[in-house]
């Protein structure tokens, strides 16, 4: 895949970039390592000052960087602005909370004595240079939710961003430089995915985090495993959205639309499988389909657009193949399932609702990365859980019920890293984010996220 900005709304290649050669990559690795040796000695106040300054700059740049994101990957401009604002908020959150999240832990005095110590503590130290392999779908947020905690913990970062968002990748490096971070603390490596292995194997790289597809995660985790290096993986998702009879159906249907088509349907935590109790199935389906069909698909730069193009031509082809397979195996399209005729240029796809989805269809097991919803009719809580858990993924989940006993069951039995009741899954800096099964391992955000790339050190005094 060439490193290039290709506008998904038109298919036009706007700018291409030469990948870094081995010498420049080496120079940057050396800089990251040298920076770590100095930066790790800074205190939380110094780090917070830098991160707050970067957040202020990002706020100032919001409109410009939003346009860059929309140009490179096609999300509606308002969503791009909101993403930039969310990043600044997360940066300030970590600037304010990192010291408390990484405060020394004191084991109970009885245990300290039992170990033969006068006193002992658990102390969090940074790991070193962390390689971040990131995707294009939230080109700022995916990076910031790694970088903010990693930098506050005292690590330095190397970013290998997706090849279709090079300008956003370069913007991020420039942002941290302008904020005053010492040289080498945060650098972008414009390299293709084939060059990742050599960087990851380099002895100066301590760990890696990857957000993206299962094959990419498997490949990076295999190399990291071979090198015995820590990884965090945030991979795909096919989150269930369960609607039970006690749900507020109008809110459930409206939220379902947002949960499915946010970011043009290309979000790991988008709701993808809609599992509806038979008592409310017809009413929910009618309203949901009506709202999906009424969405405005068009130029992502236009303020009136709800759904822009898919980010890549391949992404649309993959989605079309999933829908075609489902239709061939008996699914029924209640709306969409085609390209919009009025938009012949660009990689647009109409919001689609598929009924009658069964385990024989690929879409039952695979991630639909675009505005395509699968519907299932179920008889009770047990069947809802069976369908929800019949997926290789386990990122997050959404359940609409006001029944406390049903809520208890879903918390107990849902195979996912999150259970969101009467609302939709969204990330927040204070809550851990990540999944189980093939959605990956480890957690981002919150105290759990910042500790992933720490050397958890026992300090013992005899
Ligand atoms: P990829 O997983 O291929 O890309 C994500 C990142 O990983 C990019 O930086 C990519 O670099 C890099 N990468 C890819 N393969 C390797 C490898 N073997 N070794 C090291 N790095 C690698 O995602 P795609 O854009 O191809 O999307 C494909 C599917 O992945 C989507 O349809 C969706 O199902 C899923 N996906 C999920 C995301 C999520 O948020 N969970 C985000 C993006 C995709 P490069 O761009 O240079 O190839």
Coordinates of C-alpha atoms and ligand atoms in Angstrom, one line a residue:
X1 CA 0.0 0.0 0.0
X2 CA 1.6 3.3 -1.0
X3 CA 1.9 6.0 1.7
X4 CA -0.5 8.6 0.2
X5 CA -3.4 10.9 0.8
X6 CA -6.2 9.7 -1.4
X7 CA -9.5 11.5 -1.0
X8 CA -12.2 8.8 -0.5
X9 CA -14.9 11.3 -1.6
X10 CA -13.4 11.5 -5.0
X11 CA -10.8 8.7 -5.4
X12 CA -8.2 11.4 -6.2
X13 CA -4.6 10.9 -5.1
X14 CA -3.6 14.2 -3.5
X15 CA -0.1 13.6 -2.3
X16 CA 2.3 10.7 -2.0
X17 CA 5.1 10.3 0.4
X18 CA 8.4 8.3 0.2
X19 CA 8.8 5.8 3.0
X20 CA 11.7 6.3 5.3
X21 CA 14.8 4.5 4.3
X22 CA 16.9 2.3 6.8
X23 CA 19.2 5.2 7.7
X24 CA 16.5 7.6 8.6
X25 CA 14.7 4.9 10.5
X26 CA 17.8 4.1 12.4
X27 CA 18.4 7.8 13.2
X28 CA 14.8 8.0 14.7
X29 CA 15.2 4.8 16.7
X30 CA 18.4 6.2 18.2
X31 CA 16.7 9.5 18.9
X32 CA 13.8 7.7 20.6
X33 CA 16.1 5.7 22.8
X34 CA 18.3 8.7 23.7
X35 CA 15.2 10.7 24.5
X36 CA 13.9 8.0 26.8
X37 CA 17.0 8.0 28.9
X38 CA 16.6 11.7 29.7
X39 CA 12.8 12.0 29.6
X40 CA 12.2 9.1 32.1
X41 CA 13.9 11.3 34.8
X42 CA 11.4 14.1 34.4
X43 CA 8.7 14.5 37.0
X44 CA 4.9 14.4 36.6
X45 CA 4.6 18.2 36.8
X46 CA 7.0 18.7 33.8
X47 CA 5.3 16.0 31.8
X48 CA 1.9 17.4 32.6
X49 CA 3.0 20.9 31.5
X50 CA 4.0 19.5 28.1
X51 CA 0.9 17.5 27.6
X52 CA -1.4 20.4 28.6
X53 CA 0.4 22.6 26.1
X54 CA -0.1 20.0 23.4
X55 CA -3.8 19.9 24.2
X56 CA -4.0 23.7 23.9
X57 CA -2.3 23.6 20.5
X58 CA -4.7 20.9 19.4
X59 CA -7.6 23.0 20.4
X60 CA -6.2 25.9 18.4
X61 CA -5.7 23.6 15.4
X62 CA -9.0 21.9 15.6
X63 CA -10.6 23.1 12.4
X64 CA -7.5 22.6 10.3
X65 CA -6.7 19.1 11.5
X66 CA -10.3 18.1 11.2
X67 CA -10.2 19.0 7.5
X68 CA -7.0 17.0 7.1
X69 CA -8.6 13.9 8.7
X70 CA -11.8 14.3 6.6
X71 CA -9.7 14.7 3.4
X72 CA -7.6 11.6 4.2
X73 CA -10.3 9.2 5.4
X74 CA -13.7 10.6 4.8
X75 CA -15.3 11.0 8.2
X76 CA -17.9 13.8 8.4
X77 CA -16.2 17.1 9.3
X78 CA -18.3 17.6 12.5
X79 CA -17.2 14.2 13.7
X80 CA -13.6 15.0 12.9
X81 CA -13.8 18.2 15.0
X82 CA -15.4 16.3 17.8
X83 CA -12.5 13.7 17.6
X84 CA -9.9 16.5 18.0
X85 CA -11.8 17.9 21.0
X86 CA -12.0 14.5 22.6
X87 CA -8.3 14.1 22.2
X88 CA -7.5 17.4 23.9
X89 CA -9.8 16.4 26.8
X90 CA -8.1 13.0 27.2
X91 CA -4.7 14.7 27.2
X92 CA -5.7 17.0 30.0
X93 CA -7.3 14.1 31.9
X94 CA -4.0 12.2 31.8
X95 CA -2.0 15.3 32.6
X96 CA -4.2 15.8 35.7
X97 CA -4.4 12.2 36.9
X98 CA -1.3 10.3 35.8
X99 CA 0.6 11.0 39.1
X100 CA -2.2 9.6 41.2
X101 CA -2.7 6.6 38.9
X102 CA 0.9 5.7 39.1
X103 CA 1.4 6.5 42.8
X104 CA 3.4 4.0 44.8
X105 CA 1.3 1.2 46.3
X106 CA 1.9 0.2 49.9
X107 CA 1.1 -3.4 50.7
X108 CA -0.5 -4.0 54.2
X109 CA 2.2 -3.6 56.9
X110 CA 1.5 -7.2 58.1
X111 CA 2.6 -8.5 54.7
X112 CA 5.6 -6.2 54.6
X113 CA 6.8 -7.6 58.0
X114 CA 6.0 -11.1 56.9
X115 CA 8.3 -10.6 53.9
X116 CA 11.1 -9.7 56.3
X117 CA 11.1 -6.0 55.2
X118 CA 11.2 -2.8 57.2
X119 CA 9.2 -1.2 54.5
X120 CA 8.3 -2.0 50.9
X121 CA 6.3 -0.5 48.1
X122 CA 5.3 -1.1 44.5
X123 CA 6.7 1.6 42.2
X124 CA 5.7 2.2 38.5
X125 CA 8.5 3.0 36.1
X126 CA 8.3 3.5 32.4
X127 CA 9.3 0.6 30.0
X128 CA 11.1 2.6 27.3
X129 CA 10.4 3.2 23.6
X130 CA 6.9 2.0 22.6
X131 CA 6.0 1.3 19.0
X132 CA 2.4 2.2 18.2
X133 CA 0.9 0.7 15.0
X134 CA -2.3 2.5 14.4
X135 CA -5.3 2.5 12.0
X136 CA -6.9 5.3 10.0
X137 CA -10.4 5.2 11.3
X138 CA -9.9 7.6 14.2
X139 CA -6.5 8.9 13.0
X140 CA -6.0 11.3 16.0
X141 CA -7.8 9.5 18.8
X142 CA -6.3 6.1 18.3
X143 CA -2.8 7.7 18.6
X144 CA -3.6 10.1 21.5
X145 CA -5.2 7.4 23.6
X146 CA -1.8 5.6 23.4
X147 CA 0.4 8.6 23.5
X148 CA -1.1 10.6 26.4
X149 CA -0.7 7.8 29.0
X150 CA 2.5 6.5 27.6
X151 CA 4.2 9.9 27.7
X152 CA 2.8 10.7 31.1
X153 CA 4.3 7.4 32.4
X154 CA 7.7 8.5 31.0
X155 CA 7.9 6.4 27.9
X156 CA 8.8 7.7 24.4
X157 CA 6.7 6.8 21.4
X158 CA 7.3 5.8 17.8
X159 CA 4.2 6.0 15.6
X160 CA 3.7 3.8 12.5
X161 CA 0.4 5.1 11.3
X162 CA -1.8 3.6 8.6
X163 CA -0.5 4.4 5.1
X164 CA -3.6 6.3 4.0
X165 CA -3.3 9.0 6.8
X166 CA 0.3 10.3 6.4
X167 CA -0.6 14.0 6.8
X168 CA -2.4 13.3 10.1
X169 CA 0.6 11.2 11.2
X170 CA 3.0 14.1 10.4
X171 CA 0.7 16.5 12.1
X172 CA 0.9 14.5 15.4
X173 CA 4.7 14.5 15.4
X174 CA 4.7 18.3 14.8
X175 CA 2.1 18.8 17.5
X176 CA 4.3 17.2 20.2
X177 CA 7.4 19.1 18.9
X178 CA 5.6 22.4 19.0
X179 CA 4.4 21.7 22.6
X180 CA 8.0 21.5 23.6
X181 CA 8.7 17.8 24.0
X182 CA 12.4 17.0 23.9
X183 CA 13.5 15.8 20.5
X184 CA 12.8 12.1 20.0
X185 CA 10.0 11.8 22.6
X186 CA 7.3 11.3 19.9
X187 CA 8.2 10.6 16.3
X188 CA 6.3 9.4 13.3
X189 CA 7.8 6.7 11.1
X190 CA 6.5 6.9 7.6
X191 CA 7.0 3.2 6.8
X192 CA 4.9 0.5 5.2
X193 CA 3.7 -2.5 7.2
X194 CA 6.5 -4.6 5.8
X195 CA 9.1 -2.5 7.7
X196 CA 7.4 -2.9 11.1
X197 CA 9.1 -6.2 12.0
X198 CA 12.6 -4.8 11.8
X199 CA 11.6 -1.9 14.1
X200 CA 9.9 -4.2 16.5
X201 CA 12.9 -6.5 16.7
X202 CA 15.2 -3.6 17.4
X203 CA 16.6 -4.0 20.9
X204 CA 15.9 -0.3 21.7
X205 CA 12.1 -0.9 21.3
X206 CA 10.6 -2.2 24.5
X207 CA 7.0 -2.9 23.6
X208 CA 4.2 -2.4 21.1
X209 CA 0.6 -1.5 20.9
X210 CA -1.5 -2.2 17.8
X211 CA -5.1 -1.2 16.9
X212 CA -6.4 -2.7 13.6
X213 CA -7.3 -5.9 12.0
X214 CA -6.8 -9.4 13.3
X215 CA -4.1 -10.3 10.7
X216 CA -2.1 -7.2 11.6
X217 CA -2.5 -8.0 15.3
X218 CA -1.4 -11.6 14.8
X219 CA 1.6 -10.6 12.8
X220 CA 2.9 -8.0 15.3
X221 CA 2.1 -10.2 18.3
X222 CA 4.0 -13.1 16.7
X223 CA 7.1 -11.0 16.3
X224 CA 6.8 -9.4 19.7
X225 CA 6.3 -12.9 21.2
X226 CA 9.4 -14.1 19.5
X227 CA 11.3 -11.1 21.0
X228 CA 9.5 -11.5 24.4
X229 CA 8.2 -8.0 24.2
X230 CA 5.0 -6.7 25.8
X231 CA 2.0 -6.0 23.5
X232 CA -1.4 -4.5 23.8
X233 CA -3.8 -5.4 21.0
X234 CA -7.1 -3.7 20.2
X235 CA -8.5 -5.5 17.2
X236 CA -11.8 -5.8 15.5
X237 CA -15.3 -6.0 17.0
X238 CA -18.7 -7.1 16.1
X239 CA -20.5 -5.7 19.0
X240 CA -24.0 -6.9 19.9
X241 CA -26.9 -4.4 20.5
X242 CA -29.6 -6.2 22.4
X243 CA -33.1 -4.8 22.6
X244 CA -35.4 -6.4 25.3
X245 CA -39.1 -5.7 25.8
X246 CA -38.6 -3.1 28.6
X247 CA -36.5 -0.9 26.4
X248 CA -37.5 2.7 25.4
X249 CA -37.9 1.7 21.8
X250 CA -37.7 5.1 20.2
X251 CA -34.5 5.9 22.0
X252 CA -33.2 2.4 21.3
X253 CA -33.8 2.8 17.6
X254 CA -32.3 6.3 17.4
X255 CA -29.3 5.3 19.3
X256 CA -28.9 2.2 17.2
X257 CA -28.5 4.3 14.1
X258 CA -25.8 6.4 15.6
X259 CA -24.1 3.3 17.1
X260 CA -24.0 1.6 13.7
X261 CA -23.1 4.5 11.3
X262 CA -20.8 6.6 13.5
X263 CA -17.6 7.2 11.6
X264 CA -19.3 6.0 8.4
X265 CA -19.7 2.6 10.1
X266 CA -16.0 2.1 10.5
X267 CA -15.5 1.9 14.3
X268 CA -14.4 -1.1 16.2
X269 CA -17.0 -0.4 18.9
X270 CA -19.8 0.3 16.5
X271 CA -22.9 -1.9 17.2
X272 CA -23.0 -4.4 14.3
X273 CA -25.4 -7.1 15.3
X274 CA -28.9 -6.1 16.4
X275 CA -30.4 -8.8 18.6
X276 CA -34.0 -8.0 19.2
X277 CA -36.6 -9.7 21.4
X278 CA -39.5 -11.1 19.4
X279 CA -42.1 -9.0 21.3
X280 CA -40.6 -5.7 20.1
X281 CA -38.8 -7.0 16.9
X282 CA -41.3 -5.7 14.4
X283 CA -41.7 -2.3 16.0
X284 CA -37.9 -1.8 16.5
X285 CA -37.1 -3.0 13.0
X286 CA -39.6 -0.7 11.3
X287 CA -38.3 2.4 13.1
X288 CA -34.6 1.5 12.8
X289 CA -34.9 0.8 9.1
X290 CA -36.9 4.0 8.6
X291 CA -34.2 6.1 10.3
X292 CA -31.3 4.3 8.5
X293 CA -32.9 4.9 5.1
X294 CA -33.4 8.6 5.9
X295 CA -29.7 9.3 6.6
X296 CA -28.0 11.8 4.3
X297 CA -25.1 10.1 2.5
X298 CA -22.7 12.6 0.8
X299 CA -19.7 14.8 0.8
X300 CA -18.1 14.5 4.3
X301 CA -17.1 18.2 4.1
X302 CA -20.7 19.2 4.0
X303 CA -22.3 20.0 7.4
X304 CA -25.5 18.2 6.4
X305 CA -23.9 14.9 5.8
X306 CA -24.5 12.0 8.1
X307 CA -22.6 9.3 6.3
X308 CA -19.5 9.9 4.1
X309 CA -17.6 7.5 1.9
X310 CA -15.7 4.5 3.2
X311 CA -12.1 5.2 3.7
X312 CA -10.6 3.0 1.0
X313 CA -11.8 1.3 -2.2
X314 CA -10.7 -2.0 -0.8
X315 CA -12.8 -1.4 2.4
X316 CA -15.9 -0.9 0.3
X317 CA -15.2 -4.0 -1.8
X318 CA -14.8 -6.0 1.4
X319 CA -18.1 -4.7 2.7
X320 CA -19.9 -5.4 -0.6
X321 CA -18.6 -9.0 -0.6
X322 CA -20.0 -9.5 2.9
X323 CA -23.4 -8.2 2.0
X324 CA -23.5 -10.1 -1.3
X325 CA -22.6 -13.3 0.6
X326 CA -25.4 -12.7 3.1
X327 CA -28.0 -12.0 0.4
X328 CA -26.9 -15.1 -1.5
X329 CA -27.5 -17.2 1.6
X330 CA -31.0 -15.8 2.2
X331 CA -30.7 -12.6 4.1
X332 CA -33.1 -9.8 3.1
X333 CA -32.0 -6.2 2.6
X334 CA -34.6 -3.9 4.3
X335 CA -32.8 -0.9 2.9
X336 CA -29.5 -0.1 1.1
X337 CA -27.2 -2.9 0.0
X338 CA -26.0 -0.8 -2.9
X339 CA -23.9 2.2 -3.9
X340 CA -25.8 5.4 -4.0
X341 CA -26.6 6.2 -7.7
X342 CA -26.2 9.9 -7.2
X343 CA -22.6 9.6 -6.0
X344 CA -20.7 7.7 -8.8
X345 CA -17.3 9.0 -7.7
X346 CA -15.8 8.1 -4.3
X347 CA -16.3 5.0 -2.2
X348 CA -19.9 5.5 -0.9
X349 CA -22.2 2.8 0.3
X350 CA -25.8 3.2 1.4
X351 CA -26.8 2.5 5.0
X352 CA -28.0 -1.1 5.0
X353 CA -30.2 -3.2 7.2
X354 CA -30.1 -7.0 6.7
X355 CA -32.8 -9.2 8.2
X356 CA -32.6 -13.0 8.5
X357 CA -28.9 -13.2 9.2
X358 CA -27.8 -16.8 10.1
X359 CA -24.5 -18.5 11.2
X360 CA -24.1 -19.7 7.6
X361 CA -23.3 -16.2 6.4
X362 CA -19.8 -14.6 6.6
X363 CA -21.3 -11.5 8.2
X364 CA -22.4 -13.5 11.2
X365 CA -18.7 -14.1 12.1
X366 CA -16.8 -11.3 10.5
X367 CA -16.6 -7.6 11.2
X368 CA -18.7 -5.4 8.9
X369 CA -16.6 -2.3 8.6
X370 CA -19.2 0.1 7.1
X371 CA -22.8 1.1 7.6
X372 CA -24.4 -2.4 7.5
X373 CA -26.5 -3.7 10.3
X374 CA -27.4 -7.4 10.9
X375 CA -30.8 -8.2 12.6
X376 CA -31.6 -11.2 14.7
X377 CA -34.9 -12.1 16.3
X378 CA -34.6 -13.9 19.7
X379 CA -37.1 -15.4 22.2
X380 CA -35.5 -14.6 25.6
X381 CA -32.4 -13.6 27.5
X382 CA -30.7 -17.0 27.0
X383 CA -31.1 -16.9 23.3
X384 CA -30.0 -13.2 23.2
X385 CA -26.8 -14.1 25.1
X386 CA -26.2 -17.2 22.9
X387 CA -26.4 -15.1 19.7
X388 CA -24.4 -12.2 21.2
X389 CA -21.6 -14.6 22.3
X390 CA -21.6 -16.6 19.1
X391 CA -18.9 -14.4 17.6
X392 CA -15.1 -14.7 17.5
X393 CA -15.0 -11.1 18.8
X394 CA -15.6 -9.7 22.3
X395 CA -14.9 -6.0 22.3
X396 CA -17.9 -4.3 23.9
X397 CA -21.7 -4.7 24.0
X398 CA -24.9 -2.7 24.3
X399 CA -28.1 -3.8 26.0
X400 CA -31.4 -2.1 26.2
X401 CA -33.4 -3.3 29.2
X402 CA -34.7 -1.7 32.4
X403 CA -35.1 -5.1 34.1
X404 CA -32.6 -5.5 36.9
X405 CA -32.5 -9.3 36.8
X406 CA -31.8 -9.2 33.0
X407 CA -29.1 -6.6 33.6
X408 CA -27.4 -8.9 36.1
X409 CA -27.5 -11.8 33.6
X410 CA -25.9 -9.7 30.9
X411 CA -23.1 -8.5 33.2
X412 CA -22.5 -12.1 34.3
X413 CA -22.6 -13.8 30.9
X414 CA -21.7 -11.3 28.1
X415 CA -18.3 -12.2 26.6
X416 CA -17.1 -8.6 26.0
X417 CA -14.8 -6.0 27.6
X418 CA -17.8 -3.7 28.2
X419 CA -21.5 -3.9 28.9
X420 CA -23.4 -0.6 28.2
X421 CA -27.0 -0.5 29.3
X422 CA -29.6 1.8 27.7
X423 CA -27.0 3.7 25.7
X424 CA -24.2 3.0 23.3
X425 CA -20.6 2.1 23.8
X426 CA -18.2 5.0 23.8
X427 CA -14.7 5.4 25.2
X428 CA -13.9 7.8 28.0
X429 CA -10.4 8.4 29.5
X430 CA -11.6 7.2 33.0
X431 CA -12.8 3.8 31.9
X432 CA -10.8 0.9 30.6
X433 CA -11.2 0.1 27.0
X434 CA -10.4 -3.3 25.3
X435 CA -11.7 -6.7 24.6
X436 CA -11.6 -10.5 25.0
X437 CA -11.4 -13.3 22.5
X438 CA -10.2 -12.1 19.0
X439 CA -10.8 -8.5 19.9
X440 CA -7.4 -8.5 21.5
X441 CA -5.9 -8.2 25.0
X442 CA -4.7 -5.6 27.4
X443 CA -6.6 -2.4 28.1
X444 CA -6.2 1.2 27.0
X445 CA -7.3 4.4 28.9
X446 CA -7.9 4.7 32.7
X447 CA -5.3 3.5 35.3
X448 CA -5.3 0.1 33.6
X449 CA -4.1 1.7 30.3
X450 CA -1.3 3.7 31.7
X451 CA 0.1 0.8 33.7
X452 CA 0.3 -1.5 30.6
X453 CA 3.6 0.1 29.5
X454 CA 5.1 0.3 33.0
X455 CA 7.7 -1.8 34.7
X456 CA 5.8 -2.7 37.9
X457 CA 8.7 -2.7 40.4
X458 CA 8.9 -4.1 43.9
X459 CA 11.1 -1.9 46.1
X460 CA 12.0 -3.8 49.3
X461 CA 14.0 -2.5 52.2
X462 CA 15.5 -5.0 54.7
Ligands
LIG1 P1 -5.0 -3.0 9.1 O1 -5.1 -3.8 10.4 O2 -4.3 -3.7 7.9 O3 -4.2 -1.7 9.4 C1 -4.0 -1.2 10.7 C2 -2.5 -0.8 10.9 O4 -1.7 -2.0 11.0 C3 -1.9 0.1 9.8 O5 -1.0 1.0 10.4 C4 -1.3 -1.0 8.9 O6 -0.3 -0.4 8.1 C5 -0.7 -1.9 10.0 N1 -0.4 -3.3 9.5 C6 -1.2 -4.0 8.6 N2 -0.6 -5.2 8.5 C7 0.5 -5.3 9.2 C8 1.5 -6.2 9.5 N3 1.4 -7.5 8.9 N4 2.5 -5.9 10.3 C9 2.5 -4.7 10.9 N5 1.7 -3.7 10.7 C10 0.6 -4.0 9.9 O7 -6.4 -2.5 8.7 P2 -7.0 -2.2 7.3 O8 -7.0 -0.7 7.1 O9 -6.5 -3.0 6.2 O10 -8.5 -2.6 7.6 C11 -8.9 -4.0 7.4 C12 -10.0 -4.4 8.4 O11 -9.4 -4.3 9.7 C13 -11.2 -3.5 8.5 O12 -12.1 -3.8 7.5 C14 -11.6 -3.8 9.9 O13 -12.4 -5.0 9.9 C15 -10.4 -3.9 10.7 N6 -9.9 -2.7 11.4 C16 -10.3 -2.5 12.6 C17 -10.0 -1.3 13.3 C18 -10.4 -1.1 14.7 O14 -10.5 0.0 15.1 N7 -10.5 -2.2 15.4 C19 -9.3 -0.2 12.6 C20 -8.9 -0.5 11.2 C21 -9.3 -1.7 10.7 P3 -0.6 -0.1 6.5 O15 -1.7 0.9 6.5 O16 0.7 0.5 6.1 O17 -1.0 -1.4 5.9

